[in-house]
PDB file of C-alpha atoms in Angstrom:
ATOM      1  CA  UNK J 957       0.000   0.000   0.000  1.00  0.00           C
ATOM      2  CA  UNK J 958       1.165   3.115  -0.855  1.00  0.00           C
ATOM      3  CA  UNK J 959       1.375   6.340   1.233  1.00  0.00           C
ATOM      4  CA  UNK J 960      -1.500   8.351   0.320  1.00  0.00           C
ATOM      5  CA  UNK J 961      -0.167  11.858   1.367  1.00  0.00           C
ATOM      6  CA  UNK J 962       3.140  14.111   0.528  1.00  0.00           C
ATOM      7  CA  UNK J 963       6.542  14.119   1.887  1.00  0.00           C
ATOM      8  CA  UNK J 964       7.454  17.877   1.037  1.00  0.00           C
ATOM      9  CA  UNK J 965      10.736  18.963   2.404  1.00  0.00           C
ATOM     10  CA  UNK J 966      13.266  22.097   2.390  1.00  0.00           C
ATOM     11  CA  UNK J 967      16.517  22.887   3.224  1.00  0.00           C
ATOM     12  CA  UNK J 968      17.160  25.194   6.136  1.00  0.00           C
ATOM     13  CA  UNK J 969      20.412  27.308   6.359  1.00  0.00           C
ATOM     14  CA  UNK J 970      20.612  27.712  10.122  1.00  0.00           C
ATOM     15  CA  UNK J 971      22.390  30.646  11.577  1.00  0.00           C
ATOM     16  CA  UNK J 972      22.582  29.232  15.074  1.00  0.00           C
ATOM     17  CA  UNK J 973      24.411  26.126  13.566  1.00  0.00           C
ATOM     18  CA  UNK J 974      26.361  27.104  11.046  1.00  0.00           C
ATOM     19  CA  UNK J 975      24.996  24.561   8.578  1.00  0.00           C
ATOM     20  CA  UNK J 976      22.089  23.570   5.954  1.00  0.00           C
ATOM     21  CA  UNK J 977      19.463  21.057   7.629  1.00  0.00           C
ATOM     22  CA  UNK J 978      17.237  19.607   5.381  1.00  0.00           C
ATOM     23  CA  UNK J 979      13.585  19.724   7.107  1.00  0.00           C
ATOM     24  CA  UNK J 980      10.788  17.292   5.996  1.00  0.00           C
ATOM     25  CA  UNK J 981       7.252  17.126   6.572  1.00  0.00           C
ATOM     26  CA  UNK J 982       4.135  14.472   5.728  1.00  0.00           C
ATOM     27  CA  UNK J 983       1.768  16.167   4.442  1.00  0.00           C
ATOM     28  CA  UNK J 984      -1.840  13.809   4.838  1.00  0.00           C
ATOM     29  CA  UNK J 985      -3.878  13.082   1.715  1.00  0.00           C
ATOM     30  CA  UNK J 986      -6.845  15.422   3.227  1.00  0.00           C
ATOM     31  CA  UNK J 987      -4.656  18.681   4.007  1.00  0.00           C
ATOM     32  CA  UNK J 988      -6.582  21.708   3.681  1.00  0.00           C
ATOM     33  CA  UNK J 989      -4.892  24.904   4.174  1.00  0.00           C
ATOM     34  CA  UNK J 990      -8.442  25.985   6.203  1.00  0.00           C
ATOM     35  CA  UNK J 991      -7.783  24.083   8.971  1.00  0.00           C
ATOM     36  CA  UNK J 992      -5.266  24.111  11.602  1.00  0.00           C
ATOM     37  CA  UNK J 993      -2.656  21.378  12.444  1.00  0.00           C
ATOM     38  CA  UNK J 994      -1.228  20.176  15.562  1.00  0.00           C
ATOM     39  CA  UNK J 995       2.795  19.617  14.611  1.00  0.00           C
ATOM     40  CA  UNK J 996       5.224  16.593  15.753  1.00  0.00           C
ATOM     41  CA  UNK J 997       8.497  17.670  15.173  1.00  0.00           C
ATOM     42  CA  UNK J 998      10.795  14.539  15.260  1.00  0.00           C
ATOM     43  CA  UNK J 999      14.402  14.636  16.016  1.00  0.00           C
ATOM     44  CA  UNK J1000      15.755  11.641  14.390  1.00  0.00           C
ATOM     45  CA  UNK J1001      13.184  12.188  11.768  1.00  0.00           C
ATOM     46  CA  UNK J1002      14.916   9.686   9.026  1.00  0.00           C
ATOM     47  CA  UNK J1003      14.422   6.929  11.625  1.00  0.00           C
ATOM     48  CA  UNK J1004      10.727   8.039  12.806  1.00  0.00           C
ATOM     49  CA  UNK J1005       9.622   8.191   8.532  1.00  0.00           C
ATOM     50  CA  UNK J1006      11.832   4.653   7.914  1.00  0.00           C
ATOM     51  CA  UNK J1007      11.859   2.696  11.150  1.00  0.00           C
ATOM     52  CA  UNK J1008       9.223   3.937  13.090  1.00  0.00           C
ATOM     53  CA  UNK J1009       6.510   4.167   9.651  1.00  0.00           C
ATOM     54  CA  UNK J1010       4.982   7.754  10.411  1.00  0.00           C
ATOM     55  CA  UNK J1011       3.779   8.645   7.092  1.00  0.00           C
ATOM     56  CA  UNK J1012       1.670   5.265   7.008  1.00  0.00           C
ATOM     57  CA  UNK J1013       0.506   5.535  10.373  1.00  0.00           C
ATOM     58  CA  UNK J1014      -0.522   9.046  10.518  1.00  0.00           C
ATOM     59  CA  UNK J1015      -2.586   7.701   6.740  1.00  0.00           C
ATOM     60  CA  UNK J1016      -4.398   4.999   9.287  1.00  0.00           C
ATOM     61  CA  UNK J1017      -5.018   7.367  12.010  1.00  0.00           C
ATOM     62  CA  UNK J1018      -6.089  10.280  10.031  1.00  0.00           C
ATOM     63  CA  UNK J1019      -8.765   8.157   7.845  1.00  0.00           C
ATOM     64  CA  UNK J1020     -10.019   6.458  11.054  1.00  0.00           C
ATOM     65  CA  UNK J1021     -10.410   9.578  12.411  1.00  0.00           C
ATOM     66  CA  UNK J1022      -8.453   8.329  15.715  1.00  0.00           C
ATOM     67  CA  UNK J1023      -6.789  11.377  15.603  1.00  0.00           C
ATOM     68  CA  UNK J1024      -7.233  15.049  15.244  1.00  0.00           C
ATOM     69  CA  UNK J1025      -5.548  16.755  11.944  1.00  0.00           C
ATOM     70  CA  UNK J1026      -1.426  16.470  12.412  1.00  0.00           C
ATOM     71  CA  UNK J1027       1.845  17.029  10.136  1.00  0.00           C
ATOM     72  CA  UNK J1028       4.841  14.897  11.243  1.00  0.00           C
ATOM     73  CA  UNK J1029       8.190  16.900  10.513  1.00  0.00           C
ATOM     74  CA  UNK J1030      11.082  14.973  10.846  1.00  0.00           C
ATOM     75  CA  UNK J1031      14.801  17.033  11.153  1.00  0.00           C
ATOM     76  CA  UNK J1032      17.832  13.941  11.055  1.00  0.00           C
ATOM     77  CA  UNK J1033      21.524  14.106  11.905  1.00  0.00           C
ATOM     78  CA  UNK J1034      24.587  13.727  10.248  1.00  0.00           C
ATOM     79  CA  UNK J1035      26.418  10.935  12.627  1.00  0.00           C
ATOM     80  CA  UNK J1036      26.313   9.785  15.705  1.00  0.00           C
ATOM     81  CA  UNK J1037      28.979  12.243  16.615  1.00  0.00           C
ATOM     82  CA  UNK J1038      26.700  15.128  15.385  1.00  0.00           C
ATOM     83  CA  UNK J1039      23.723  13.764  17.247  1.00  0.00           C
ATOM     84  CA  UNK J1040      25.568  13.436  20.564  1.00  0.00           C
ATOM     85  CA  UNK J1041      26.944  17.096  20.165  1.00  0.00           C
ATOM     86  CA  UNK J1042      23.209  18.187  19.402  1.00  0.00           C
ATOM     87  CA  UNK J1043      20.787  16.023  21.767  1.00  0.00           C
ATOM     88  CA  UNK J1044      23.258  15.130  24.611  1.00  0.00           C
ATOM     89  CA  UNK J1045      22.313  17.408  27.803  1.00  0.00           C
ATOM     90  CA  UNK J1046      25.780  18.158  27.706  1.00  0.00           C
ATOM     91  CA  UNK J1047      26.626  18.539  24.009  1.00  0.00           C
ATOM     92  CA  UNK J1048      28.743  20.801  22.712  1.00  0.00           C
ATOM     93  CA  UNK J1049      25.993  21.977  20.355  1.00  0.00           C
ATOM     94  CA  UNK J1050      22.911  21.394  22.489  1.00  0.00           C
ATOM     95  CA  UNK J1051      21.835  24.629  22.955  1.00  0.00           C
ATOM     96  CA  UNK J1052      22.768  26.179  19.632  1.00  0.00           C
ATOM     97  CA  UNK J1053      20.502  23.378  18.212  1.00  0.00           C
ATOM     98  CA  UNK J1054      17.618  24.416  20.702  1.00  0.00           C
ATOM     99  CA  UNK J1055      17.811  27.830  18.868  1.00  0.00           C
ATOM    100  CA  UNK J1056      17.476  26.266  15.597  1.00  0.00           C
ATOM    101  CA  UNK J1057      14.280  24.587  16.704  1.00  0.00           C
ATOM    102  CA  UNK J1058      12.960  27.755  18.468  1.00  0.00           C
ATOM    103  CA  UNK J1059      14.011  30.179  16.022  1.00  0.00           C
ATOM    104  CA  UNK J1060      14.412  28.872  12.755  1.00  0.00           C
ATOM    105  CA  UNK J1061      12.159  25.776  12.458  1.00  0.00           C
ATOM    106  CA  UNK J1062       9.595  27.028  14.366  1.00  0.00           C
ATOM    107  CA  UNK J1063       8.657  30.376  12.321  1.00  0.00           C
ATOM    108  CA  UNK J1064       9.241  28.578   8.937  1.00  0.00           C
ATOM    109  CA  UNK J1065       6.997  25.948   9.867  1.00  0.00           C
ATOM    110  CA  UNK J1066       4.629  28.855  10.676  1.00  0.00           C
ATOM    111  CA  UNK J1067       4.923  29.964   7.408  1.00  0.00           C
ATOM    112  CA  UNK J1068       4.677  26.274   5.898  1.00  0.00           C
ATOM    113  CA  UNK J1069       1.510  24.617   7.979  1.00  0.00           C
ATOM    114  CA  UNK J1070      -1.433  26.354   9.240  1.00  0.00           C
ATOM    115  CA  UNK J1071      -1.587  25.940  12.698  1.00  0.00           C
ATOM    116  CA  UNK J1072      -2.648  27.565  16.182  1.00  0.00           C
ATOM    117  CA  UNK J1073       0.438  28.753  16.827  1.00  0.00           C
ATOM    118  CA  UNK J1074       0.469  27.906  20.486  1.00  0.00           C
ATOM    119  CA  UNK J1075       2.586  25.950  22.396  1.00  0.00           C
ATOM    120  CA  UNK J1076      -0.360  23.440  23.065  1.00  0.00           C
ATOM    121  CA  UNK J1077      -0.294  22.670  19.298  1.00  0.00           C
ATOM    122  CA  UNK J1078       3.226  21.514  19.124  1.00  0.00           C
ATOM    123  CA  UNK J1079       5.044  18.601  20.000  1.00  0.00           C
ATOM    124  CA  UNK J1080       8.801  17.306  20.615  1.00  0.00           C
ATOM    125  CA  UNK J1081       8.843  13.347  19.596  1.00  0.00           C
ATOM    126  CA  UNK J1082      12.410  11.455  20.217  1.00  0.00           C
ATOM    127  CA  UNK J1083      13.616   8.544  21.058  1.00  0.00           C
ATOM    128  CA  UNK J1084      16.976   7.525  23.382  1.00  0.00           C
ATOM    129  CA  UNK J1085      18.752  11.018  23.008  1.00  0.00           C
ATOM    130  CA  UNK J1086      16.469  12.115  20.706  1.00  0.00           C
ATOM    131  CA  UNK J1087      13.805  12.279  23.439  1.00  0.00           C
ATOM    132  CA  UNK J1088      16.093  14.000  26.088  1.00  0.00           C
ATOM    133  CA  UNK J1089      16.520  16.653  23.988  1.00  0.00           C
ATOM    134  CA  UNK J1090      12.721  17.126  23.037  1.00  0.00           C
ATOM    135  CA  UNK J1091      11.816  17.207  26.861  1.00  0.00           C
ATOM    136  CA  UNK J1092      15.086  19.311  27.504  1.00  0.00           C
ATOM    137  CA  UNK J1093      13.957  21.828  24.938  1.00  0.00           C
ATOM    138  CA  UNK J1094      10.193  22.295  26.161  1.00  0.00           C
ATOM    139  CA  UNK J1095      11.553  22.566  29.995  1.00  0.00           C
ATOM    140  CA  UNK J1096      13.424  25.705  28.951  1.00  0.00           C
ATOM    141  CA  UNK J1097      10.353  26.797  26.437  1.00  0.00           C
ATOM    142  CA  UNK J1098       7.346  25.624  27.895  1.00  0.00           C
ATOM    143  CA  UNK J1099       5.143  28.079  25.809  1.00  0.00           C
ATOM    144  CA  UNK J1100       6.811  27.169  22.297  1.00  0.00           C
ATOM    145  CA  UNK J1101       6.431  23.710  22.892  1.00  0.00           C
ATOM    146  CA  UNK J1102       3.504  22.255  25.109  1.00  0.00           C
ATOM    147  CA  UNK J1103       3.776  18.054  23.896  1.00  0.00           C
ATOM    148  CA  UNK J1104       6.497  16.225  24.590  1.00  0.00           C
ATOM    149  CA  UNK J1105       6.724  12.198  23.420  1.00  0.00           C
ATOM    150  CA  UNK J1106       9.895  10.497  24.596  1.00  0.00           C
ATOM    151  CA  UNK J1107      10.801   6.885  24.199  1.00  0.00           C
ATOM    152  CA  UNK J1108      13.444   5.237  25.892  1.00  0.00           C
ATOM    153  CA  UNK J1109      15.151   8.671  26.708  1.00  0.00           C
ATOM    154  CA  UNK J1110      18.426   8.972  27.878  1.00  0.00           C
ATOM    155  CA  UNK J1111      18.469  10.559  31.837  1.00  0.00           C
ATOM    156  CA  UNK J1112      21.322  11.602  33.799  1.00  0.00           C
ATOM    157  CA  UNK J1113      21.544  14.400  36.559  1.00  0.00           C
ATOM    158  CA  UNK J1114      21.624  17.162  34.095  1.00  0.00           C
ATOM    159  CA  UNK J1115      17.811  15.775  32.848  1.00  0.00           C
ATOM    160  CA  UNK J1116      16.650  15.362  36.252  1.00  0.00           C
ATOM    161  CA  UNK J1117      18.016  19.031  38.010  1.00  0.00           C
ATOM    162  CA  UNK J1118      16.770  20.426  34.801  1.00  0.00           C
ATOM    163  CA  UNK J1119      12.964  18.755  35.752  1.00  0.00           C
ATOM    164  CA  UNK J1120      13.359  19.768  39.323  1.00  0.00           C
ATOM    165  CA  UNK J1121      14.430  23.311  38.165  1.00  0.00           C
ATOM    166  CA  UNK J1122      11.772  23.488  35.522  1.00  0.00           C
ATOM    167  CA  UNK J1123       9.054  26.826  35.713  1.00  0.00           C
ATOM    168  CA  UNK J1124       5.678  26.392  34.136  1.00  0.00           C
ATOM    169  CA  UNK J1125       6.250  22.263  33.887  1.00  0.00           C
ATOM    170  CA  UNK J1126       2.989  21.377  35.253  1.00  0.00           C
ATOM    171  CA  UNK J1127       1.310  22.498  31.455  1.00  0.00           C
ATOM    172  CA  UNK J1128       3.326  20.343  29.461  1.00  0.00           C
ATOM    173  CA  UNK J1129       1.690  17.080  28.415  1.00  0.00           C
ATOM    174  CA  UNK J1130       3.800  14.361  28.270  1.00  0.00           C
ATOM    175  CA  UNK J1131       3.886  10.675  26.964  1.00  0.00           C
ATOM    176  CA  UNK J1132       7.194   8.674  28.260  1.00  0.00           C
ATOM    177  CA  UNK J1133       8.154   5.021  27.379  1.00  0.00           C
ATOM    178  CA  UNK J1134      10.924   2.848  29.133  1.00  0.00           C
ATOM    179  CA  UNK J1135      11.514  -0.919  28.366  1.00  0.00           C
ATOM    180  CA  UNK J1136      11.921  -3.242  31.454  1.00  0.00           C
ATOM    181  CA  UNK J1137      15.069  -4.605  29.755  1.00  0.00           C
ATOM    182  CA  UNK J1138      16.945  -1.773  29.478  1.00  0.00           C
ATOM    183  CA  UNK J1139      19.238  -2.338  32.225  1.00  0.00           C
ATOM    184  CA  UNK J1140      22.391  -2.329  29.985  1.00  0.00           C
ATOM    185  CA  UNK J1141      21.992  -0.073  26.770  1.00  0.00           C
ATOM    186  CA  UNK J1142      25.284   0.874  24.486  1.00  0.00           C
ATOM    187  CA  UNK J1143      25.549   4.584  23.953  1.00  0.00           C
ATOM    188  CA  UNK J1144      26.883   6.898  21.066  1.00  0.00           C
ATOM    189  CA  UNK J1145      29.438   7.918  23.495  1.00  0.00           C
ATOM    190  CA  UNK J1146      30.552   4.403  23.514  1.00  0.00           C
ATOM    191  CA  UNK J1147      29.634   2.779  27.079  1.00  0.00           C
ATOM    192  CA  UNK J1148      27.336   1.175  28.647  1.00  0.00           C
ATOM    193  CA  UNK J1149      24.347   2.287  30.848  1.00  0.00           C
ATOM    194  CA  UNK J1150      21.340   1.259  32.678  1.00  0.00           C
ATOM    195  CA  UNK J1151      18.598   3.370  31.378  1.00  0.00           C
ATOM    196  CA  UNK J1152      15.647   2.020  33.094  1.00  0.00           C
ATOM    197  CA  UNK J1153      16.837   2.896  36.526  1.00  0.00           C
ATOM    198  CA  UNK J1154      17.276   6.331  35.951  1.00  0.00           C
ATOM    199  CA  UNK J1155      13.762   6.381  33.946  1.00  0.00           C
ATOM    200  CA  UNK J1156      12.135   5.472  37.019  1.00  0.00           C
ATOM    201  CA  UNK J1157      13.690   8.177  39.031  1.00  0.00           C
ATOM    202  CA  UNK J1158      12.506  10.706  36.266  1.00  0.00           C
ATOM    203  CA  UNK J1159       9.160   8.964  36.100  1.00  0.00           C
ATOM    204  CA  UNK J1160       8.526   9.815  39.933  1.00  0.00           C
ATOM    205  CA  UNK J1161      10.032  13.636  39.496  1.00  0.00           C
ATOM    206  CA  UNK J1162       7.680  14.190  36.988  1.00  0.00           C
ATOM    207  CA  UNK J1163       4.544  12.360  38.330  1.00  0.00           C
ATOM    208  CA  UNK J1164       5.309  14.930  41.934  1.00  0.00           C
ATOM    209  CA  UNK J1165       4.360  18.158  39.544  1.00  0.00           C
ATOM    210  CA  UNK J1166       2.397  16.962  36.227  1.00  0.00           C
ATOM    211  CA  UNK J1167      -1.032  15.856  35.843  1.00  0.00           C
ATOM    212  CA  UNK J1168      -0.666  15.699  32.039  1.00  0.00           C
ATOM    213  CA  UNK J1169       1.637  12.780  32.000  1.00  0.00           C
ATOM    214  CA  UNK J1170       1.507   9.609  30.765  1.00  0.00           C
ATOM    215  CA  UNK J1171       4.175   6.784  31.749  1.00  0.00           C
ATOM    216  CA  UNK J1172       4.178   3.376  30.103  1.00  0.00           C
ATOM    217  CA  UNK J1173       6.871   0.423  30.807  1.00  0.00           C
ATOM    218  CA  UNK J1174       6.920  -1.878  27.435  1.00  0.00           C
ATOM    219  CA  UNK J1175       7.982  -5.294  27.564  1.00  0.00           C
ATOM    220  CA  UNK J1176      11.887  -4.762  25.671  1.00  0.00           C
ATOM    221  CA  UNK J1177      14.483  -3.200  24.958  1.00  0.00           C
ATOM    222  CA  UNK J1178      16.176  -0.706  23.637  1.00  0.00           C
ATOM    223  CA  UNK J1179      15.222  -0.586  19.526  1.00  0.00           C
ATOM    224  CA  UNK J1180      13.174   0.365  17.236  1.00  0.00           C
ATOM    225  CA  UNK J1181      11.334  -3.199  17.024  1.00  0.00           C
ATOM    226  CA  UNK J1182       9.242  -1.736  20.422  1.00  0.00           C
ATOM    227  CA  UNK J1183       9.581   1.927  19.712  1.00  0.00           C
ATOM    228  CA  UNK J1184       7.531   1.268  16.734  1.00  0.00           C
ATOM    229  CA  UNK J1185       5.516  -1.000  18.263  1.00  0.00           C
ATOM    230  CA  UNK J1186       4.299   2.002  20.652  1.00  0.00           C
ATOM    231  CA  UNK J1187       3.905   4.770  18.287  1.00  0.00           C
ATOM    232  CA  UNK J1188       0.260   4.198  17.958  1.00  0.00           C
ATOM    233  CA  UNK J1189      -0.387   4.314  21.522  1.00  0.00           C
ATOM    234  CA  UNK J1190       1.751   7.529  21.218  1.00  0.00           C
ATOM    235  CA  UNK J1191      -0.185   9.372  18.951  1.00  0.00           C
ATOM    236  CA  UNK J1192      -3.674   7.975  19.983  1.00  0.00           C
ATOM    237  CA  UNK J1193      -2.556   9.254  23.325  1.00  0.00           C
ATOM    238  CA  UNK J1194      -1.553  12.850  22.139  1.00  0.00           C
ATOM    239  CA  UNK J1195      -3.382  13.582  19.073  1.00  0.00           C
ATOM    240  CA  UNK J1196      -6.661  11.673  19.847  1.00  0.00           C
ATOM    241  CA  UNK J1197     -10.090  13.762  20.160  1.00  0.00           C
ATOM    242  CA  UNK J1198     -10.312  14.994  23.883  1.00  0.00           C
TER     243      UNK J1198
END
């Protein structure tokens, strides 16, 4: 079956990084330009359109109307040393790459998709790293971003301080996956790391301060084989009809 929308994309020249991103967006099969969209913007967006199947699922969920009208935009990374300098809590690049989302992506996507143009109408979707920097990104900009999606994300006491730290944290909704055999998970930087512990300890943070959270151990580990296997859930769970 084929997809039945559009992948449109563009190329970004971003001041705050110095380089030319390539940005790309589904674009479903019934887009009007009357009526507003809720944007996804994934950070390892190759992965979410190839591995996790976005474009066909948001075809499903669109025509049976499980959820409301959405555009998935997915930005991708050169290598796994790029992605550690951008997403790591620590990277060298992490907060030059928040700007790019906040002030680059952000207004041309204004520009692109009609949408509400509220925080509450855009979300941060990411998994391992991925998803540390999408809830890193709405803890310092609650009112760009007001969704956050995170599977399997990577948490250390940068991530945690930042949630303990975080102003205006009780309006962000959030939707957080860990897999109960992620005990011993090989990272970009090379090691080796529990990640399910640490999950936990984030999981109980944010359950102390947010009502709009939603916290789901899957049976696996650390791959795309379960990621996928959630995204429904995911979306149903964010983009559903309240």
């Amino acid at each position: 079956m084929g997809r039945k929308g559009k992948m449109l994309d563009a190329q970004l020249n971003s001041t705050y990084l110095s380089e030319t991103i390539t940005v790309k967006w589904y674009q479903p099969e019934a887009f009007t330009p009357l009526n507003k969209y809720h944007v996804c913007i994934m950070q390892d967006g190759d992965d979410y359109f190839q591995l996790g199947r976005v474009a066909t699922l948001s075809d499903q969920l669109h025509e049976d109307g499980e959820i409301e009208d959405t555009i998935f935009v997915g930005i991708h990374y050169k290598d796994r040393y790029d992605r550690q300098d951008k997403y790591h809590p620590t990277g060298s690049k992490q907060h030059a790459y928040m700007q790019f989302l906040i002030r680059e992506v952000v207004p041309f996507l204004n520009e692109k998709i009609p949408n509400l143009h509220l925080g509450g109408s855009r979300t941060l979707m990411g998994d391992s790293l991925a998803g540390t920097l999408g809830l890193m990104t709405a803890l310092n900009y609650p009112h760009t971003f007001g969704k956050v999606i995170m599977q399997s994300p990577y948490v250390d006491e940068d991530v945690l301080q930042s949630v303990r730290e975080a102003k205006y944290f009780d309006n962000i909704s959030i939707y957080h996956t860990i897999g109960n055999k992620e005990t011993a998970v090989n990272t970009t930087a090379g090691d080796t790391k529990d990640f399910l512990g640490p999950n936990r300890e984030l999981k109980q943070l944010i359950e102390q301060s947010n009502s709009l959270y939603h916290y789901h151990e899957l049976d696996g580990n650390h791959t795309w084989k379960y990621w996928q296997k959630d995204l429904p859930r995911a979306l149903v769970t964010m983009f559903g009809w309240n």
